[in-house]
Short mmCIF file of C-alpha atoms in Angstrom, two decimals:
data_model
loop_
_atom_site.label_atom_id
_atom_site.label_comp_id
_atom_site.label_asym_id
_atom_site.label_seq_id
_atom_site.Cartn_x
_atom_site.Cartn_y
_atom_site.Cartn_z
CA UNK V 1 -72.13 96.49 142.89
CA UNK V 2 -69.20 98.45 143.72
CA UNK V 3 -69.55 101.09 146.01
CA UNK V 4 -67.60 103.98 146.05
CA UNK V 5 -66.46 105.01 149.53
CA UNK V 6 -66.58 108.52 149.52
CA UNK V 7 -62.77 110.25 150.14
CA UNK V 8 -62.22 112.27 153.22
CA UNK V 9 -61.74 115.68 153.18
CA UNK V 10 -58.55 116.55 153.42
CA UNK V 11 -57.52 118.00 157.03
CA UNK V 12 -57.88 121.54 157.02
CA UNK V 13 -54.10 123.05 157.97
CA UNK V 14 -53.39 124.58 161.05
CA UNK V 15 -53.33 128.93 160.53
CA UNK V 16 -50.15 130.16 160.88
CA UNK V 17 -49.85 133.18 163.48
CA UNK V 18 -50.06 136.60 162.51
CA UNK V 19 -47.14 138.45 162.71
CA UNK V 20 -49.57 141.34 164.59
CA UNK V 21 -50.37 138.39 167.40
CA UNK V 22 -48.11 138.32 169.98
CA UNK V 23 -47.02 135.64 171.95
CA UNK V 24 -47.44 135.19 176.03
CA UNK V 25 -43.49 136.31 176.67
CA UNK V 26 -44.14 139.67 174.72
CA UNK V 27 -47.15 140.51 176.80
CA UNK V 28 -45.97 144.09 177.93
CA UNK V 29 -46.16 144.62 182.13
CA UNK V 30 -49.12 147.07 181.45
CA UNK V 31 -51.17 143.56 180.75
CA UNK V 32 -50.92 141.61 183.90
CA UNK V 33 -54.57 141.85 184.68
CA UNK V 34 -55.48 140.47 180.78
CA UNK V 35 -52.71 137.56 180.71
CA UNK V 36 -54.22 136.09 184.13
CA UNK V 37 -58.02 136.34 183.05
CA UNK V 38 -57.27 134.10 180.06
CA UNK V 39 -54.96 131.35 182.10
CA UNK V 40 -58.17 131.49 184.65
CA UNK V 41 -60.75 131.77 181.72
CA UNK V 42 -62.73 128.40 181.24
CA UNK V 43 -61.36 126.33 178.33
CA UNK V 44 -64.60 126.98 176.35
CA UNK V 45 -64.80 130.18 176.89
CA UNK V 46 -60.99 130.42 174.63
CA UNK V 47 -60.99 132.59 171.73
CA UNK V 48 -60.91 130.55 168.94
CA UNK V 49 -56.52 130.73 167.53
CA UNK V 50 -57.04 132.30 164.43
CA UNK V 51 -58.50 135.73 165.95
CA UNK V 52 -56.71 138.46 166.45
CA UNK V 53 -55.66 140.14 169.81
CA UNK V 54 -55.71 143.79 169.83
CA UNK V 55 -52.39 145.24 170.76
CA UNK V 56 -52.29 147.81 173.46
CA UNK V 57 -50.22 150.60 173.42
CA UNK V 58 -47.96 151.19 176.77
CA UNK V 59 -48.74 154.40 178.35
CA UNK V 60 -45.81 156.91 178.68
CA UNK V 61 -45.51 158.60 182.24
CA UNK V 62 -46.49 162.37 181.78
CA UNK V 63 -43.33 165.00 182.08
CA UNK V 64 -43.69 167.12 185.21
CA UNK V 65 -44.13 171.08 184.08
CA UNK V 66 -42.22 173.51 186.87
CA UNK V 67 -45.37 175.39 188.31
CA UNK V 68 -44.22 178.92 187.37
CA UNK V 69 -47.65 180.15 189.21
CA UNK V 70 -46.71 178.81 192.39
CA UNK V 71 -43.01 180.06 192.05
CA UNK V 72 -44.69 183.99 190.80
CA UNK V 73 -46.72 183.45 194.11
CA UNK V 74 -43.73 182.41 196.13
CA UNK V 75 -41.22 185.33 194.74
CA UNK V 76 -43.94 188.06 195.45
CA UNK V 77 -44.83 186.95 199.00
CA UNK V 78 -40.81 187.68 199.64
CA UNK V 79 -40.10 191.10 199.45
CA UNK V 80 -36.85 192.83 198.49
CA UNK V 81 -34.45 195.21 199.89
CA UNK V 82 -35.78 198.11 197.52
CA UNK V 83 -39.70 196.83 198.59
CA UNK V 84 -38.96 197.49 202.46
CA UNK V 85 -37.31 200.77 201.54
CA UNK V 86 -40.51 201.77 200.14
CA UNK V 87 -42.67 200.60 202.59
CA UNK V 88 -40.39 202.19 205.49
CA UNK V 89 -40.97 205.73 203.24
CA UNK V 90 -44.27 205.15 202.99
CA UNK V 91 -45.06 203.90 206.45
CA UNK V 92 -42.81 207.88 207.62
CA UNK V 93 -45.13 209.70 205.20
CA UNK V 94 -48.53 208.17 207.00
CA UNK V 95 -46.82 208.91 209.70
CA UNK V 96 -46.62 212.66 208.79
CA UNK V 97 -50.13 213.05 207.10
CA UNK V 98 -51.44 211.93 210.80
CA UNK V 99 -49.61 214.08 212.47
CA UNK V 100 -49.77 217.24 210.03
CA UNK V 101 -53.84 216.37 209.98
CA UNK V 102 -54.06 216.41 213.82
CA UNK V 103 -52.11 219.76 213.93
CA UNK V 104 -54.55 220.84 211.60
CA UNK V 105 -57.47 220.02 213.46
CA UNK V 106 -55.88 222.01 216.44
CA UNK V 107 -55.27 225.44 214.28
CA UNK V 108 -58.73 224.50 213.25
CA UNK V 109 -60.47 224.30 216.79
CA UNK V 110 -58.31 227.86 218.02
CA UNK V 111 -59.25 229.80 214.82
CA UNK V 112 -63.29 228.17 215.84
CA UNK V 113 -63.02 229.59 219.81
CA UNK V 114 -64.25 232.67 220.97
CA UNK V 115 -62.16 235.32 222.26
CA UNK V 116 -62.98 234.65 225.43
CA UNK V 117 -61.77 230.66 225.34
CA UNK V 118 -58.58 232.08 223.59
CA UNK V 119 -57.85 234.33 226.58
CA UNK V 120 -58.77 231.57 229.10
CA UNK V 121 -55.77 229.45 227.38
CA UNK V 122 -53.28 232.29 227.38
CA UNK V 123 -53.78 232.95 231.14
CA UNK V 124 -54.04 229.03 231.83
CA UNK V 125 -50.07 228.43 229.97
CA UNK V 126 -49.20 232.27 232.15
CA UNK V 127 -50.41 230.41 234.92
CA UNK V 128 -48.61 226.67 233.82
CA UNK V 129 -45.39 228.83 232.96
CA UNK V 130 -45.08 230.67 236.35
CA UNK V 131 -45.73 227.64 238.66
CA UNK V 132 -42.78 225.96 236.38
CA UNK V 133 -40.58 228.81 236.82
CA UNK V 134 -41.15 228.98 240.42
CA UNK V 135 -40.07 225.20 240.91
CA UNK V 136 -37.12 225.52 238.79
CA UNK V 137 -36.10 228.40 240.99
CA UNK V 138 -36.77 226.43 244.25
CA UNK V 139 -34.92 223.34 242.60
CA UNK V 140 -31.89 225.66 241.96
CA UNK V 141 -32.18 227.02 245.44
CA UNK V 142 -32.12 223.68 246.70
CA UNK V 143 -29.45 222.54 244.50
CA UNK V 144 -26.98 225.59 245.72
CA UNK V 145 -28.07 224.67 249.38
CA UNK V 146 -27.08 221.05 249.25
CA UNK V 147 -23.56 222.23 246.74
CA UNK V 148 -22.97 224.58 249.60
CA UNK V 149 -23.63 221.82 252.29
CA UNK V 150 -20.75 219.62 250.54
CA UNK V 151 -18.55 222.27 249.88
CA UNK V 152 -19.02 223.35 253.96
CA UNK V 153 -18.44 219.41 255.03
CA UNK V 154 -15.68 218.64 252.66
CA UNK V 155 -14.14 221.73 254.49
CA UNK V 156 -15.21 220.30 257.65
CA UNK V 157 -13.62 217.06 256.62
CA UNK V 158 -10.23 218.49 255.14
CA UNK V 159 -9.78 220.59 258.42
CA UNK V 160 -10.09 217.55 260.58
CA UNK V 161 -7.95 215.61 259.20
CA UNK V 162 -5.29 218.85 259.30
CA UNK V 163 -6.56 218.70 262.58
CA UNK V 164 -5.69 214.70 263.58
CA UNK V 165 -2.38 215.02 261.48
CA UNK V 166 -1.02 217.90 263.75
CA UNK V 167 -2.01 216.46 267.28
CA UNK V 168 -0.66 213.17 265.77
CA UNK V 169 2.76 214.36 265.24
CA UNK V 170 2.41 216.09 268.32
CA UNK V 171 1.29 213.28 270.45
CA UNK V 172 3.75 211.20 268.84
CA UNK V 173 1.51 208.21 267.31
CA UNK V 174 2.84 209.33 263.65
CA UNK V 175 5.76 209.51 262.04
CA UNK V 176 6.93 212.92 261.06
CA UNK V 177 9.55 214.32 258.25
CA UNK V 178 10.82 217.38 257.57
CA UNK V 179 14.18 219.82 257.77
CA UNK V 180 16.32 219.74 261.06
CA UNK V 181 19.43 218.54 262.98
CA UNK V 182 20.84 215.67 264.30
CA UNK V 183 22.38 215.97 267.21
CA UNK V 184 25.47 212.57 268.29
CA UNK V 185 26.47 213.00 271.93
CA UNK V 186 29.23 210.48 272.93
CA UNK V 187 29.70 209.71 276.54
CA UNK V 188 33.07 207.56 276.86
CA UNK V 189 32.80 207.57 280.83
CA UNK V 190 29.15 207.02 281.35
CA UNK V 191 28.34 210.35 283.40
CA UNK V 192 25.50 211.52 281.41
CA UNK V 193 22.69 211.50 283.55
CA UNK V 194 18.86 212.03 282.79
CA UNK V 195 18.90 215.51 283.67
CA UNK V 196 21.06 216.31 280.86
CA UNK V 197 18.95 214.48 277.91
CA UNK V 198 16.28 216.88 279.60
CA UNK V 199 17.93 219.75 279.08
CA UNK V 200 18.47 218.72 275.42
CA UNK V 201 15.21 218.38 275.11
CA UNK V 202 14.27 221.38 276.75
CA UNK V 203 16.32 223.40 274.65
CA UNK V 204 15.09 222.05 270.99
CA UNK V 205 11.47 222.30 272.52
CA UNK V 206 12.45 226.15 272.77
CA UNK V 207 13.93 226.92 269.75
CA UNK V 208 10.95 225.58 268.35
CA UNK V 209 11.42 221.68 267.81
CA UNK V 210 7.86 219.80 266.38
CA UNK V 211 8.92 216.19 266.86
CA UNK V 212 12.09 214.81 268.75
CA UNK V 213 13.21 210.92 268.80
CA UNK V 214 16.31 209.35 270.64
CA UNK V 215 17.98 206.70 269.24
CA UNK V 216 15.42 206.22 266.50
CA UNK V 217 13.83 204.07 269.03
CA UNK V 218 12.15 206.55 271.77
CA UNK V 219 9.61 209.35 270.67
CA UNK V 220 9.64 212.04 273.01
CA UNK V 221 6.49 213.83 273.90
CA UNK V 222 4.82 215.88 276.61
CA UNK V 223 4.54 213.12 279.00
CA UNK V 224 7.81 211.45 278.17
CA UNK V 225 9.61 209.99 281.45
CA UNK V 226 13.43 210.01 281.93
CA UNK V 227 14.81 208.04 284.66
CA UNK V 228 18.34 207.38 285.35
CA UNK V 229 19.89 203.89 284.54
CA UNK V 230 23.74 204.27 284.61
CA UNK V 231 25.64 203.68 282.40
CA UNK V 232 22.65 204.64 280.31
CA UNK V 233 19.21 206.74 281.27
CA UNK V 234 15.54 205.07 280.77
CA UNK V 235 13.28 207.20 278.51
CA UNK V 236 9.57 205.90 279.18
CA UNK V 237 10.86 202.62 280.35
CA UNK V 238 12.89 201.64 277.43
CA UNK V 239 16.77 202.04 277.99
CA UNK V 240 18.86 204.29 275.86
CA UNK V 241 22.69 204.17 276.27
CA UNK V 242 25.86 206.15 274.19
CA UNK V 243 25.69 207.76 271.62
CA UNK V 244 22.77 208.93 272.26
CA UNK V 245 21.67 210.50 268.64
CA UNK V 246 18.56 212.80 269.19
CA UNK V 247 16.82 213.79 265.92
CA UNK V 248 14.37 216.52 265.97
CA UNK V 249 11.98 218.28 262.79
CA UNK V 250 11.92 222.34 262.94
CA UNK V 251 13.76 225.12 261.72
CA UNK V 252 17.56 223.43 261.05
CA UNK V 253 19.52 226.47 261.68
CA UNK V 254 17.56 227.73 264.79
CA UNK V 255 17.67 224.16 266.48
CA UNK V 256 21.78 224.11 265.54
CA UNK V 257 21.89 227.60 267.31
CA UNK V 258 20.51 226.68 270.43
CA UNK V 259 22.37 223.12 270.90
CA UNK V 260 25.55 225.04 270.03
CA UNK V 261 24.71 228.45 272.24
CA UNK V 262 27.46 228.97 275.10
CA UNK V 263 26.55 227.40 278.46
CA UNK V 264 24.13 224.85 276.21
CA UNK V 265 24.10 221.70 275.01
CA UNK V 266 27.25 221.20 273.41
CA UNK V 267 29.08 222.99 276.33
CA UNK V 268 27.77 220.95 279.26
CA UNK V 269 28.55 217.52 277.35
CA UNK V 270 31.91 218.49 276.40
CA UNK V 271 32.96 220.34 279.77
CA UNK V 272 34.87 218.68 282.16
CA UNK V 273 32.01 217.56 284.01
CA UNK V 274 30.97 214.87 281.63
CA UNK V 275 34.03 214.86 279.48
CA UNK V 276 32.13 214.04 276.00
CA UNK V 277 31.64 215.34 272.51
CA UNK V 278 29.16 216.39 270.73
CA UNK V 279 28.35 216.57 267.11
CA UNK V 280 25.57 218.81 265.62
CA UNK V 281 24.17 218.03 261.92
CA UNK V 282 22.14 220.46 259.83
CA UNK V 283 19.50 218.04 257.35
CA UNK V 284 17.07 219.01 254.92
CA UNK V 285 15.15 216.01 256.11
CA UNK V 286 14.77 214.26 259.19
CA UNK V 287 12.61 211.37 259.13
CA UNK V 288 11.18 210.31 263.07
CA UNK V 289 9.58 206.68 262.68
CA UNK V 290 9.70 206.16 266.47
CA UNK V 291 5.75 206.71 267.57
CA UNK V 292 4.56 206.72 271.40
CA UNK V 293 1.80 204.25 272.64
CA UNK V 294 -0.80 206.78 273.87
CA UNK V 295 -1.81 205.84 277.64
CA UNK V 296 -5.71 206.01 278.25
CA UNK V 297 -6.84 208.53 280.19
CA UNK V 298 -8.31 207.62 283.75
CA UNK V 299 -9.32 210.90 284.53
CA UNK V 300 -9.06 213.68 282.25
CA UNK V 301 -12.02 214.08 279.29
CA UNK V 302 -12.82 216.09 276.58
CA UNK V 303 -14.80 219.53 277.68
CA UNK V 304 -17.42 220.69 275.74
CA UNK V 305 -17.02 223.92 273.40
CA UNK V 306 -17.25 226.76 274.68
CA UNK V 307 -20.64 228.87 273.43
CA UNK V 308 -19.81 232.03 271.65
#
């Protein structure tokens, strides 16, 4: 008996992939997580290849929007130049109402009092008024006083100094300018003596000399010494010889009148005695630098005033 071995079924063919299936190198990078669970996933537990995967679509970052509230919020917490104008005006007019409501208040309480508080006020500010007026009239008072007390020691001042400028030139410790003569004695022989530079001196002193100097070296003053030293004289120490030039400050002509009177100056240094000349020299300005070393009194001191 022949049996018939039954035939195989043919093989069923593999399924071709979907076109909608996509492989593991397009997996997109928003699938890491799924791609690792199925490599880790059991090898039962893997879909069967003929289903389907769904595909997921890759999410598309959101576009930031400008927050136009927060900017609005922003622009009206910064005020402009026209916004602080306004609030300056606005801050002067509360300014005024406070003011213009307190003065109110005040017209409001006077109209309110009674005669009698009214007149209380008035003589109060008479009162308040008169005290002021009194101190600004004792201010002024003092004021006048003290302007009076400068005026009085400037005065005082200015007159002292007059005062230490004149004995100065007199007392020879400072120099001195002004109009007067000069007056060149030559002595070829040496016979002047000190008697005769005295009687120079005596004579300009006269005609009303204010400051004398020989040889622009000497000052001559009230205590001025003059020794004989031939050929030459000593004036306070110091030695003086020909020509003996004497300068002297005062009224030019009058000083040239008495060192050229007859029997004077001039005639006793160019007499035969002495034998001389002399030349006299009218100047609108005689300058004595020469000053004298004031000596300290040992004796003499300053009195007091006399009282009137």
């Amino acid at each position: 008996m022949s049996t018939d071995e039954p035939t195989p079924p043919p093989e069923p063919s593999p399924p071709e992939p979907t076109p909608a299936e996509p492989t593991r190198a397009e997996l997109t990078p928003a699938e890491p997580a799924r791609a690792d669970a199925v490599e880790h996933a059991p090898a039962d537990a893997v879909e069967p290849a003929g289903a389907a995967h769904p595909v997921t679509p890759t999410p598309m970052p959101k576009a930031k929007l400008p927050n136009l509230a927060l900017r609005r919020l922003r622009a009206g917490f910064k005020p402009s130049r026209g916004q602080a104008i306004v609030a300056v005006v606005l801050a002067l007019v509360a300014c005024m109402a406070v003011v213009q409501v307190r003065v109110n208040r005040a017209d409001d309480g006077y109209q309110n009092a009674r005669r009698e508080d009214l007149i209380a006020i008035l003589d109060g500010l008479g009162q308040n008024t008169r005290r002021l007026e009194s101190e600004i009239a004792e201010l002024q008072a003092r004021k006048n006083s003290l302007a009076s007390s400068a005026d009085k020691a400037q005065t005082a001042r200015e007159q002292a100094e007059q005062q230490v400028r004149v004995l100065g030139i007199l007392a020879g410790t400072m120099p001195a300018q002004g109009p007067g003569v000069r007056i060149t004695l030559n002595d070829p022989d040496g016979k002047m003596q000190s008697s005769n530079l005295l009687d120079a001196i005596e004579e300009l002193r006269d005609a009303g000399a204010e400051a004398i100097q020989i040889n622009g070296s000497v000052r001559v003053v009230a205590s001025t010494d003059l020794t004989d030293d031939a050929p030459g004289v000593k004036v306070d120490g110091e030695k003086v010889n020909s020509p003996y030039v004497i300068e002297a400050i005062g009224e030019s002509h009058n000083l040239a009148e008495a060192a050229n009177f007859p029997g004077g100056l001039v005639s006793e240094v160019t007499g035969p005695q002495i034998g001389g000349t002399a030349e006299v020299t009218e100047l609108p300005l005689v300058q004595i630098t020469a000053l004298h070393a004031a000596d300290e009194h040992r004796y003499a001191r300053p009195a007091p005033s006399p009282t009137k």
